[in-house]
Short mmCIF file of C-alpha atoms and ligand atoms in Angstrom, two decimals:
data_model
loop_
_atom_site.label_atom_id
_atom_site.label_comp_id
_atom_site.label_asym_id
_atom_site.label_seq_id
_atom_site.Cartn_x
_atom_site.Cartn_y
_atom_site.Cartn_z
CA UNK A 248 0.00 0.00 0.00
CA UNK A 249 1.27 3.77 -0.64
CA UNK A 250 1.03 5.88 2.52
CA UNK A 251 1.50 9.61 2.54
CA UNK A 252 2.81 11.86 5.55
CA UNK A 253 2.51 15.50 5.36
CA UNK A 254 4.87 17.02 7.91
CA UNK A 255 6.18 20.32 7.82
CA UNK A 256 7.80 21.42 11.30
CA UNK A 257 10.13 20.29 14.36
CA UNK A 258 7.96 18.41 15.96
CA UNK A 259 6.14 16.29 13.97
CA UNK A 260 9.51 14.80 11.82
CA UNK A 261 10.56 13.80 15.57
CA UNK A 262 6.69 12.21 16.48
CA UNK A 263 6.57 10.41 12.89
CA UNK A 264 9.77 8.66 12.81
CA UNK A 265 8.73 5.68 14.09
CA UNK A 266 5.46 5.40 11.34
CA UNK A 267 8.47 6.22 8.93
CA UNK A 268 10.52 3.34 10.48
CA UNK A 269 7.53 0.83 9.98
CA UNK A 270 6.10 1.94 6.92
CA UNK A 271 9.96 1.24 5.18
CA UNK A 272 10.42 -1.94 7.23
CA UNK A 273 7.30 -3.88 5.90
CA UNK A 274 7.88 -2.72 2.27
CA UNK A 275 4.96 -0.80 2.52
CA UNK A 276 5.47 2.65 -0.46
CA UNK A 277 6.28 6.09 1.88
CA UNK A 278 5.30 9.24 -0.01
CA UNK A 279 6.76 11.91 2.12
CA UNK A 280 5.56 15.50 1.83
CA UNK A 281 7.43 18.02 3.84
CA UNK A 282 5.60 21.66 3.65
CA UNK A 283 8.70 23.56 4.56
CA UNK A 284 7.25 24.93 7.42
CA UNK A 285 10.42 24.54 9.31
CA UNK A 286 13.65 25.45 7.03
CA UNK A 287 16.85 26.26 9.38
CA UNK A 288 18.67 23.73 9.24
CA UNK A 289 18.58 23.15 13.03
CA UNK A 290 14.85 22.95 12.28
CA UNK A 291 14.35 20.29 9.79
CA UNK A 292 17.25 18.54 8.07
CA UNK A 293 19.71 17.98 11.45
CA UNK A 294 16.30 15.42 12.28
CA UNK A 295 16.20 13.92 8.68
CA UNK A 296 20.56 13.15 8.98
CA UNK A 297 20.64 12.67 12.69
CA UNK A 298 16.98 10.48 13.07
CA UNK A 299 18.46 9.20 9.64
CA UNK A 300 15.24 9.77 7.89
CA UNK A 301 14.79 9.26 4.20
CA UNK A 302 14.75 12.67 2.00
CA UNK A 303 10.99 13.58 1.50
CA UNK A 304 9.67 13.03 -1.99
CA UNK A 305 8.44 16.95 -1.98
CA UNK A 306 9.62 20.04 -0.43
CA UNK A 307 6.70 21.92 -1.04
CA UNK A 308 9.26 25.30 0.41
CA UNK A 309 6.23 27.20 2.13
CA UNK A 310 8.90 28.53 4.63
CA UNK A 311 7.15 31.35 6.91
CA UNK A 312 4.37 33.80 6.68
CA UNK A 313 0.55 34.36 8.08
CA UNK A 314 -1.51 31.32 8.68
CA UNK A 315 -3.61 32.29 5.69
CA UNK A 316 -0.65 32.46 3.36
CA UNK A 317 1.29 29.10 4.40
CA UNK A 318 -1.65 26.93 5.11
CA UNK A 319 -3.04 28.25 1.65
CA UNK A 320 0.10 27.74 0.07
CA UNK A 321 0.48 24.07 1.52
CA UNK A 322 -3.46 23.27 0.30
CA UNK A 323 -2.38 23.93 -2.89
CA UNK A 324 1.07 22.05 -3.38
CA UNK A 325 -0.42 19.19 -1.45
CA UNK A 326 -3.50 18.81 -3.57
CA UNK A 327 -1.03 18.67 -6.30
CA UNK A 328 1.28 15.86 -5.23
CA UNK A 329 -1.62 14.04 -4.04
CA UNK A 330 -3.70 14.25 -7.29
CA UNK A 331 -0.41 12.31 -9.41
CA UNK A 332 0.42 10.00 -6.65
CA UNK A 333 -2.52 8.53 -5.58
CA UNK A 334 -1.81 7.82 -1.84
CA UNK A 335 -3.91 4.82 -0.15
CA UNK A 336 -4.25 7.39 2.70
CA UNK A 337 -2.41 10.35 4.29
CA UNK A 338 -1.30 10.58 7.65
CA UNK A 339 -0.60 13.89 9.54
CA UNK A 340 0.81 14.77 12.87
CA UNK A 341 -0.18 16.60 16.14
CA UNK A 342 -1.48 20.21 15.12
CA UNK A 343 0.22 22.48 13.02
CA UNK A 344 -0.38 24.50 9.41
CA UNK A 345 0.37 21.28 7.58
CA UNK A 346 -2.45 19.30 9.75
CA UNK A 347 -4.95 20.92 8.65
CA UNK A 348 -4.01 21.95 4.88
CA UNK A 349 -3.28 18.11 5.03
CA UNK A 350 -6.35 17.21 6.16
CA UNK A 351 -8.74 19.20 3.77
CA UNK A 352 -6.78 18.61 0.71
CA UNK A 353 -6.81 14.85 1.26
CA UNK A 354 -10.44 14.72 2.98
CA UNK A 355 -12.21 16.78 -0.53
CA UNK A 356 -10.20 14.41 -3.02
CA UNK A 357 -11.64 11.22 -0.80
CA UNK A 358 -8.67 10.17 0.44
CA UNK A 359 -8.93 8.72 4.28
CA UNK A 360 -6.63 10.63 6.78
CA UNK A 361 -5.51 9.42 9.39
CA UNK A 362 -4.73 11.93 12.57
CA UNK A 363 -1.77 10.48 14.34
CA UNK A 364 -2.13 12.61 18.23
CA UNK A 365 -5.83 12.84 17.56
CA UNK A 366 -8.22 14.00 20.12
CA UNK A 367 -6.26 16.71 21.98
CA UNK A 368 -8.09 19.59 23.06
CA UNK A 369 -7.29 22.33 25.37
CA UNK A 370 -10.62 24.16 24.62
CA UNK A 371 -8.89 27.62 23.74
CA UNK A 372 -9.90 28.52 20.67
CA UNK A 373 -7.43 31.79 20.55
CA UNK A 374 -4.41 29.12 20.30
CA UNK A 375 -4.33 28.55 16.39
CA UNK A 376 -3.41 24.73 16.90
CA UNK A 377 -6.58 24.30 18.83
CA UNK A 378 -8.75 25.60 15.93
CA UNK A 379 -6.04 23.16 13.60
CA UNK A 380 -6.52 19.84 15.46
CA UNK A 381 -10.00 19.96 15.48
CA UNK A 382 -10.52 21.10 11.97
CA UNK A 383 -8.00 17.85 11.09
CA UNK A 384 -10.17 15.83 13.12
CA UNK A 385 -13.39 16.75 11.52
CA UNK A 386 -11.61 15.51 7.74
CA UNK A 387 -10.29 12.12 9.82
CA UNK A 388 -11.40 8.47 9.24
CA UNK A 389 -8.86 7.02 11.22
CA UNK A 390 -8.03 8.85 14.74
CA UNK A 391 -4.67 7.51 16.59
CA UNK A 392 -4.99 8.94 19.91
CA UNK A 393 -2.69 8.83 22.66
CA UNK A 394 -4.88 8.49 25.93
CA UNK A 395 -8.56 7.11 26.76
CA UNK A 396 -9.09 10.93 27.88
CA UNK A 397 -8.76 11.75 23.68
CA UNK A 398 -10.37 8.86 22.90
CA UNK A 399 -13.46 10.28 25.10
CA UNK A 400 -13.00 14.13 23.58
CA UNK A 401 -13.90 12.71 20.24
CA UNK A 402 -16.86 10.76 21.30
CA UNK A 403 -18.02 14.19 23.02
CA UNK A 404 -17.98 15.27 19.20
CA UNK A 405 -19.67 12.76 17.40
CA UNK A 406 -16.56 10.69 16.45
CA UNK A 407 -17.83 6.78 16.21
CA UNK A 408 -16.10 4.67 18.42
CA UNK A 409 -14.97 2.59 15.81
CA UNK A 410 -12.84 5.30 13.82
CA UNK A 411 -10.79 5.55 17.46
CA UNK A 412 -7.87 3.65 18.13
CA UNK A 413 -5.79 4.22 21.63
CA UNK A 414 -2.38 3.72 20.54
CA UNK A 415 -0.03 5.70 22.89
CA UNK A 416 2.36 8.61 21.65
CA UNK A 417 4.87 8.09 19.24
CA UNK A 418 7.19 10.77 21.29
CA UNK A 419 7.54 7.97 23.70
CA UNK A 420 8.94 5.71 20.67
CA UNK A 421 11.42 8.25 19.71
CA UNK A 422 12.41 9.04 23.79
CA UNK A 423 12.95 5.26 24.18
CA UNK A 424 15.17 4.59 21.26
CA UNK A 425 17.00 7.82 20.53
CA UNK A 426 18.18 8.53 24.40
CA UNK A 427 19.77 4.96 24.62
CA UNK A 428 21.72 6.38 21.26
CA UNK A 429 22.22 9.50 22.55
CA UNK A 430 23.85 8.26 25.80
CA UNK A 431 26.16 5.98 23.94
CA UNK A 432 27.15 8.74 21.46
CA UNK A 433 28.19 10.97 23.98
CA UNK A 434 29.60 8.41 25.78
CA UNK A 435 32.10 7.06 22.70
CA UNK A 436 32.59 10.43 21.15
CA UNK A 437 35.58 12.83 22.08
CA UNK A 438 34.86 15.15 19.98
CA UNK A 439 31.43 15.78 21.49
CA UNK A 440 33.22 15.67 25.17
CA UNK A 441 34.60 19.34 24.25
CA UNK A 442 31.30 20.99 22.96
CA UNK A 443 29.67 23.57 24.66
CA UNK A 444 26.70 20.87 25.46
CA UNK A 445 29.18 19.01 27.03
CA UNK A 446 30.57 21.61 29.23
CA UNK A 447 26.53 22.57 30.33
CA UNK A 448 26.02 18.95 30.78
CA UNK A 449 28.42 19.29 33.62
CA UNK A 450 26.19 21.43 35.46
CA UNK A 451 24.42 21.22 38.72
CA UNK A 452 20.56 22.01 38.72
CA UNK A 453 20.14 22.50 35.01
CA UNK A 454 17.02 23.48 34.33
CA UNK A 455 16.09 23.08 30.45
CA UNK A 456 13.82 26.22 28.96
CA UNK A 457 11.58 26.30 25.73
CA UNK A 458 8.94 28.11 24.54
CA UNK A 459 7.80 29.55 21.58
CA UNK A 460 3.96 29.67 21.47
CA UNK A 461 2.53 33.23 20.07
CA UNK A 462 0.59 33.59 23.04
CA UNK A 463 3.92 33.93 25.46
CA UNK A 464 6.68 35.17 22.85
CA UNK A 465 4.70 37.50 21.07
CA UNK A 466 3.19 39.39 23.56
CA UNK A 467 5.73 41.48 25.29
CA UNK A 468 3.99 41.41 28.89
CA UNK A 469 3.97 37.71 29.18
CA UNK A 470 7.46 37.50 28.16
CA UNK A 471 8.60 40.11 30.21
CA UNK A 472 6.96 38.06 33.07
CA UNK A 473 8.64 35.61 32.35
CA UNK A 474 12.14 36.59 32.03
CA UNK A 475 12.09 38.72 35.18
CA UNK A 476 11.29 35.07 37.02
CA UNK A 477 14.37 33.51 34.40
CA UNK A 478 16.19 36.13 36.04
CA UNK A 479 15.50 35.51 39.89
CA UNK A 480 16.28 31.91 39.91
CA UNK A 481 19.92 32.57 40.31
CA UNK A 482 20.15 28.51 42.15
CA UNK A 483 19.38 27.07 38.98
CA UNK A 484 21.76 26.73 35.87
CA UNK A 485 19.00 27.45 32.80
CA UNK A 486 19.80 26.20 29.71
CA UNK A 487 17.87 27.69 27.34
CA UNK A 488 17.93 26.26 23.55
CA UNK A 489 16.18 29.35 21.63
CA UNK A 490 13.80 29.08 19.16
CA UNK A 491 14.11 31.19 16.01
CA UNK A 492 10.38 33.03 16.54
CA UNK A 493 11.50 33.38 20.10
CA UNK A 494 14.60 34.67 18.92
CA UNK A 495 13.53 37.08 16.51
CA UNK A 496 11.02 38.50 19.41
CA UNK A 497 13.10 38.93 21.97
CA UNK A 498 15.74 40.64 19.83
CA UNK A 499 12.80 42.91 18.50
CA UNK A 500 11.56 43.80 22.35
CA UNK A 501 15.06 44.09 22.61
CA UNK A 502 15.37 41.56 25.48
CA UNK A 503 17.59 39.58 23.93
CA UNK A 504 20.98 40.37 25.53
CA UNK A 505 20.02 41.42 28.75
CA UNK A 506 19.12 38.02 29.35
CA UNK A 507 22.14 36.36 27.84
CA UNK A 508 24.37 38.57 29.83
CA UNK A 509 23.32 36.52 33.12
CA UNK A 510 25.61 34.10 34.29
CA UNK A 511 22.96 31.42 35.51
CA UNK A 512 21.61 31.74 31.75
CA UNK A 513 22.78 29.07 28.82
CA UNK A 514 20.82 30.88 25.63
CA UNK A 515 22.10 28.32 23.02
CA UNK A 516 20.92 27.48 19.24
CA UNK A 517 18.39 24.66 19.04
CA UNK A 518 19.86 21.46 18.96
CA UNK A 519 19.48 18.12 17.35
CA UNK A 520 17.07 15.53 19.16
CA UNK A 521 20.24 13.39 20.72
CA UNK A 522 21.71 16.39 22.14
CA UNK A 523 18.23 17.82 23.26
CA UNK A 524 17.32 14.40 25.18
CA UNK A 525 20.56 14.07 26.96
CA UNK A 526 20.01 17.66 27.89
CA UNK A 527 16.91 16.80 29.20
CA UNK A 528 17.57 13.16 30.47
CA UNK A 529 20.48 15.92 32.93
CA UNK A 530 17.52 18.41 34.06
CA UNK A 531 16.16 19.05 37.16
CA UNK A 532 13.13 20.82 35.70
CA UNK A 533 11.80 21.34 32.18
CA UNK A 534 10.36 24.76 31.79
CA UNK A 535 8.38 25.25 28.88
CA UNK A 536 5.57 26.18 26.10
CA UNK A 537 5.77 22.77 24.18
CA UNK A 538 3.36 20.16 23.89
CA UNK A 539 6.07 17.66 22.86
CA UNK A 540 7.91 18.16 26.01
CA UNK A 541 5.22 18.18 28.46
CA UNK A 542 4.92 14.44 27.61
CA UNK A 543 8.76 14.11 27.15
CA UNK A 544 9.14 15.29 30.68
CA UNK A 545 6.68 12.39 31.87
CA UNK A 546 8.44 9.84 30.04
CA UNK A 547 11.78 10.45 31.15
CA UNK A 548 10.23 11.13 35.27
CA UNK A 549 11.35 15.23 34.98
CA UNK A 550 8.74 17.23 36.85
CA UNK A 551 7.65 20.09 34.15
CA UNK A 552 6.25 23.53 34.45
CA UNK A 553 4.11 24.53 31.98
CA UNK A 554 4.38 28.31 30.99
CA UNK A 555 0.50 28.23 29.63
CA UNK A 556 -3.01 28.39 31.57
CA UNK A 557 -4.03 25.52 30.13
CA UNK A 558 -3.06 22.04 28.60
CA UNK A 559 -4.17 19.74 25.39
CA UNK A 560 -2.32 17.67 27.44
CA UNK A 561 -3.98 17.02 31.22
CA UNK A 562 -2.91 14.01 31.94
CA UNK A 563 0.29 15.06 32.43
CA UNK A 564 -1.12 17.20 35.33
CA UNK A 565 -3.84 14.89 36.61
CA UNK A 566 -0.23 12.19 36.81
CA UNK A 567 1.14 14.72 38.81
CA UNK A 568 4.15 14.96 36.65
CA UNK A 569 3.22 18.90 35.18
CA UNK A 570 1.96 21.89 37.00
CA UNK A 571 0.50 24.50 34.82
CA UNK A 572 2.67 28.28 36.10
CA UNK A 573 1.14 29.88 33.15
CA UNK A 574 3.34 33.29 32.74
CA UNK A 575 2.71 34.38 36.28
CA UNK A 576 5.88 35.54 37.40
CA UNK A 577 6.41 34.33 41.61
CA UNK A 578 4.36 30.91 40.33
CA UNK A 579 7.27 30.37 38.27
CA UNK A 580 10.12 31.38 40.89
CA UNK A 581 7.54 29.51 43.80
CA UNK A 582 7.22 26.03 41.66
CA UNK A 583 10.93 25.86 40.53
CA UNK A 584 12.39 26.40 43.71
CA UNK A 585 9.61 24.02 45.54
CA UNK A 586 11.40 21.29 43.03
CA UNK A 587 14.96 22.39 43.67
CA UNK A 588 14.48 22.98 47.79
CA UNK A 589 12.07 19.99 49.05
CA UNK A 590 13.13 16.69 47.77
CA UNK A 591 9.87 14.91 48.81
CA UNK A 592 7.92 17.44 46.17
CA UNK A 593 10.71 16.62 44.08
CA UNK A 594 10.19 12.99 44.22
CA UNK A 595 6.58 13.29 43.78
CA UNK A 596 6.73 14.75 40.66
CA UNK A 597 9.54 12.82 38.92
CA UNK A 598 7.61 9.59 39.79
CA UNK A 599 4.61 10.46 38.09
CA UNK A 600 3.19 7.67 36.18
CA UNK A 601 4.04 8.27 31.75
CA UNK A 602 0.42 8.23 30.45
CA UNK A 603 1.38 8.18 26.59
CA UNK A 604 2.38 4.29 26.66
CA UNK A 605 4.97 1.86 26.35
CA UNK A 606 7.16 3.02 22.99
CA UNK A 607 5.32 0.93 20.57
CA UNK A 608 3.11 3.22 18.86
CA UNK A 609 4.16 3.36 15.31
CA UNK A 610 3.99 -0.16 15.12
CA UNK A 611 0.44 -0.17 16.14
CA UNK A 612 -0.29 2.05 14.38
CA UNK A 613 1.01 0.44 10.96
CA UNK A 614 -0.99 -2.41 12.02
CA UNK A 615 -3.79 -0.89 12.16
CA UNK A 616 -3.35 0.85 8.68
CA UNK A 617 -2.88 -2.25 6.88
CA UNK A 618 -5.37 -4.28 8.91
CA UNK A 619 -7.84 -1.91 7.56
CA UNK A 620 -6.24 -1.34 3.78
CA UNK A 621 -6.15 -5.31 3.98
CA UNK A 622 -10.22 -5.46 4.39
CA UNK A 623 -10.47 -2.78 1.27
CA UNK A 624 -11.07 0.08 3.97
CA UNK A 625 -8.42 2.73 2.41
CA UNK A 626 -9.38 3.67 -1.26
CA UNK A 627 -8.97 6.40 -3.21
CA UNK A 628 -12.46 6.97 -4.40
CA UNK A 629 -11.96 9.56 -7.21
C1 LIG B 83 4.95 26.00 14.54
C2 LIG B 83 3.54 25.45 14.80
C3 LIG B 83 3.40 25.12 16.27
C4 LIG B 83 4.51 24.16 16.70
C5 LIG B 83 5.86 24.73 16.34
C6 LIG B 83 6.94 23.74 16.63
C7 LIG B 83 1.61 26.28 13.53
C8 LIG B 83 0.47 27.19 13.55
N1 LIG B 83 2.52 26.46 14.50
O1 LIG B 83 5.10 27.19 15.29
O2 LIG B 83 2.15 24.49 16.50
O3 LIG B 83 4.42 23.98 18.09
O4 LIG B 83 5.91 25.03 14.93
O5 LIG B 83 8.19 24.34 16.78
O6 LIG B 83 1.71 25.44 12.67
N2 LIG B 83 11.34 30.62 11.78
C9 LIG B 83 12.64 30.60 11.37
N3 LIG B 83 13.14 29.45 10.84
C10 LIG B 83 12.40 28.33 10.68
C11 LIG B 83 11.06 28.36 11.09
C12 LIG B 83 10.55 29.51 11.64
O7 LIG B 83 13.36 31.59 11.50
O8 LIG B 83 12.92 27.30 10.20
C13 LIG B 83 10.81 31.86 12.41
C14 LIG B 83 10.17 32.82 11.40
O9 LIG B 83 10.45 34.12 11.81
C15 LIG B 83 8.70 32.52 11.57
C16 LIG B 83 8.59 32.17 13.04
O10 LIG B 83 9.79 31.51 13.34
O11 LIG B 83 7.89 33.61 11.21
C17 LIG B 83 7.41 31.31 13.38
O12 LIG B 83 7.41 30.12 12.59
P1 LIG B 83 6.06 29.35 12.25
O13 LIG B 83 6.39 28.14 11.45
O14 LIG B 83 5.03 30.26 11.70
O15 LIG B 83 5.49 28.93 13.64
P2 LIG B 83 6.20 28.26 14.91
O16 LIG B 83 6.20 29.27 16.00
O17 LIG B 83 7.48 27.63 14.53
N1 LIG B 84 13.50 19.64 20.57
C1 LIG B 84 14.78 19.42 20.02
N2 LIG B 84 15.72 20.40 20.15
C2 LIG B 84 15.48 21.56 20.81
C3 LIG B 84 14.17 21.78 21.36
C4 LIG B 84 13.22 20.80 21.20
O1 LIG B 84 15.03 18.36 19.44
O2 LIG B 84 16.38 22.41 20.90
C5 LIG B 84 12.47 18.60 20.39
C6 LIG B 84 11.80 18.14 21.65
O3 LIG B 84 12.52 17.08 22.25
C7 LIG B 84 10.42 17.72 21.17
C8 LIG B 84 10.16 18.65 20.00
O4 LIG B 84 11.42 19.18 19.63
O5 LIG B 84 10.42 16.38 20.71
C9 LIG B 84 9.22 19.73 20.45
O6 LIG B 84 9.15 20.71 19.48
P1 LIG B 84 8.49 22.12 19.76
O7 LIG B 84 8.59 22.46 21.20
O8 LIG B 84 9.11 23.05 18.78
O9 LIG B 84 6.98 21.91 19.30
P2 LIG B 84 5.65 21.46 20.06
O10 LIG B 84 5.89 20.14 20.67
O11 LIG B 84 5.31 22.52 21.04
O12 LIG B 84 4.63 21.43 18.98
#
C-alpha cells in the first residue's frame, strides 16, 4: 500500500519517525511530503541526517508567513502531489499549518486521513493549533490517539467509536530509542566531550527552557513576566535552547541580551534531538511552552512547568508529573524552587506515572493501517 505523511515542522519529523521506520520496514510505499514549514537547518534537516530519515519526496518550500498564506500555500502544493500520486491514505501529525491543509486537501479528493495525536483539546480557541486539530479531526477516518481521555474528547464530538484507536504517543517511541543512542554517542565520542553541550552537561541544577507559542513570545507582557522570574532563579543553571520566533522577538523587544548577559543563563541554538534528550535526560526541571515536552518530561520522570493556563495535554497534570505556572511571574520562581528545595515534592513529581504508553506506537499504528487497507477500507475513491 502507498502511505503519505505531510509534515512540515520540528515536531512532527521527531513524532513520525517511528510510522516512517515501519512503513519502510514492511515494504509498505512512503510518499513523504514536507511543507517547509520549518527550514533552518537546526529545524528540519539535522532530524532527517541525525533520526536518519529518508529525503521527503516533496519540499513543497512554504517557509514562513501568516496562517492564511502558508496553510493556503500548503493546500495547494499538497492537492497537487496528491492528485499524481494517488496515496492509499495520508497521515498527519499533532497540530500544526500542515495538519490541517493536510487534512482538507486529502479529505475533498476522498482520500482517508488518518490523525496520528488525535483528540487533543485544550478548549482555547485563541491558540491557532486548537482551531487546527479539530478542523483535522473533523476531515479524519482514522483517529490515533494517545490516551482514553482523547479517545473520550472525540466521542463528546460525534466521532464513532470505531474510527478511534488508543495507541499511545509516538514521542515515547522516539524518547525510548533515541536517548539509549544519545547516551552511547556521547559516551564514545571525544569530539562531542569538548562541545559547549558538554561543558553545560556538567552542570548542577540545570534546568532546560523552551517556549515559543505566540501567546507567550509574542506578547511582550507575558514575556517580560517571564524573564524577570528567568532572572530571579539565580540557584538554577538554565539552559535555554532558543527558538528562532522566540529569537527574533526577543531581539525585536530588545530583550535579547540582557538576558544572555546573566551568568545562571545558557541561551544556546536549538539542537538536534540526541543532544536535546541528553540535555533533558540531565535536568532538574523542564520549563516550557511545548506540547512535545510536556509528555517528554513524563516519560523520562522530569517534573515540568508549563508556561501556559491551560493544557491539550492534562494528563500530564492529573499524573502529577506537570503543573501549569502559566506566565505568572512568583508561580514560576515559587514552583521551581519548591522542586529544587524539598526533595519529597521533588520525588513526587519525577515519579509520576508516563500516560502516553509503552514506545510501541508506530507499530500499532502500521498495524492498524494495513489491517484496515487489507479489508479494502483505504481507497482512493476519485
Ligand atoms: C509552529 C507550529 C506550532 C509548533 C511549532 C513547533 C503552527 C500554527 N505552528 O510554530 O504548533 O508547536 O511550529 O516548533 O503550525 N522561523 C525561522 N526558521 C524556521 C522556522 C521559523 O526563523 O525554520 C521563524 C520565522 O520568523 C517565523 C517564526 O519563526 O515567522 C514562526 O514560525 P512558524 O512556522 O510560523 O510557527 P512556529 O512558531 O514555529
Ligand atoms: N527539541 C529538540 N531540540 C530543541 C528543542 C526541542 O530536538 O532544541 C524537540 C523536543 O525534544 C520535542 C520537540 O522538539 O520532541 C518539540 O518541538 P516544539 O517544542 O518546537 O513543538 P511542540 O511540541 O510545542 O509542537
Amino acid at each position: 500500500m502507498k502511505i503519505a505523511i505531510v509534515l512540515g515542522t520540528r515536531p512532527e519529523i521527531i513524532k513520525m519517525v517511528s510510522i516512517i521506520e515501519e512503513i519502510n520496514s514492511r515494504g509498505d510505499e512512503l510518499l513523504l511530503i514536507h511543507t517547509g514549514q520549518h527550514y533552518d537547518h537546526e529545524m528540519s534537516d539535522q532530524f532527517f541526517e541525525e533520526l536518519e530519515l529518508p529525503a521527503p519526496n516533496y519540499n513543497i518550500g512554504v517557509g514562513s508567513g501568516s496562517h492564511g498564506k502558508q496553510t493556503g500555500k500548503m493546500m495547494e502544493k499538497i492537492e497537487e502531489v496528491l492528485i499524481k500520486e494517488h496515496p492509499d491514505i495520508v497521515l498527519v501529525q499533532g497540530d500544526t499549518n500542515a495538519v490541517l491543509a493536510g487534512a482538507l486537501v486529502a479529505s475533498k479528493l476522498y482520500i482517508p486521513v488518518g490523525h496520528v495525536e488525535a483528540g487533543l483539546r485544550s478548549y482555547d480557541i485563541t491558540m491557532p493549533e486548537e482551531i487546527n486539530r479539530k478542523a483535522a479531526d473533523v476531515c479524519s477516518k482514522y483517529y490515533f490517539v494517545p490516551t482514553e481521555k482523547s479517545a473520550i474528547n472525540l466521542s463528546i464530538e460525534g466521532i464513532p467509536r470505531k474510527n478511534i484507536f488508543i495507541a499511545g504517543n509516538t514521542v515515547v517511541d522516539a524518547c525510548f530509542r533515541n536517548l539509549k543512542i544519545a547516551k552511547k554517542r556521547f559516551e564514545d565520542n571525544e569530539h562531542e566531550k569538548s562541545s559547549k553541550l558538554s561543558e553545560l552537561l556538567q552542570l548542577d541544577n540545570i534546568l532546560t527552557l523552551t517556549m515559543h507559542r505566540a501567546e507567550n513570545v509574542d506578547n511582550k507582557e507575558r514575556l517580560m513576566n517571564i524573564i524577570s522570574a528567568l532572572t530571579e532563579l539565580k540557584d538554577l543553571n538554565i539552559v535555554f535552547p532558543i527558538h528562532p520566533r522566540t529569537k527574533k522577538t526577543m531581539e525585536e523587544f530588545g530583550l535579547y541580551d540582557k538576558l544572555a548577559n546573566l551568568d545562571h543563563m545558557h541561551l544556546i541554538k536549538p539542537l538536534g534531538y540526541l543532544d536535546f534528550l541528553l540535555l533533558m535526560s540531565k535536568s532538574l526541571i523542564i520549563l516550557t511552552d511545548s506540547g512535545g515536552l510536556q509528555e517528554e518530561a513524563i516519560t523520562l520522570n522530569i517534573p515540568a512547568l508549563t508556561l501556559r493556563y491551560n493544557t491539550e495535554r492534562p494528563e500530564t497534570v492529573t499524573m502529577g508529573g506537570n503543573i501549569l505556572v502559566g506566565a505568572n511571574k512568583d508561580l514560576i520562581i515559587e514552583t521551581a524552587n519548591k522542586i529544587l528545595n524539598d526533595t519529597d515534592f521533588y520525588n513526587k513529581m519525577s515519579l509520576a506515572k508516563n500516560p502516553y504508553g509503552d514506545g510501541s506506537s508506530g507499530k500499532q499504528i502500521v498495524d492498524i493501517i494495513e489491517k484496515s487497507y487489507e479489508k479494502g477500507d483505504c481507497i482512493l475513491k476519485s
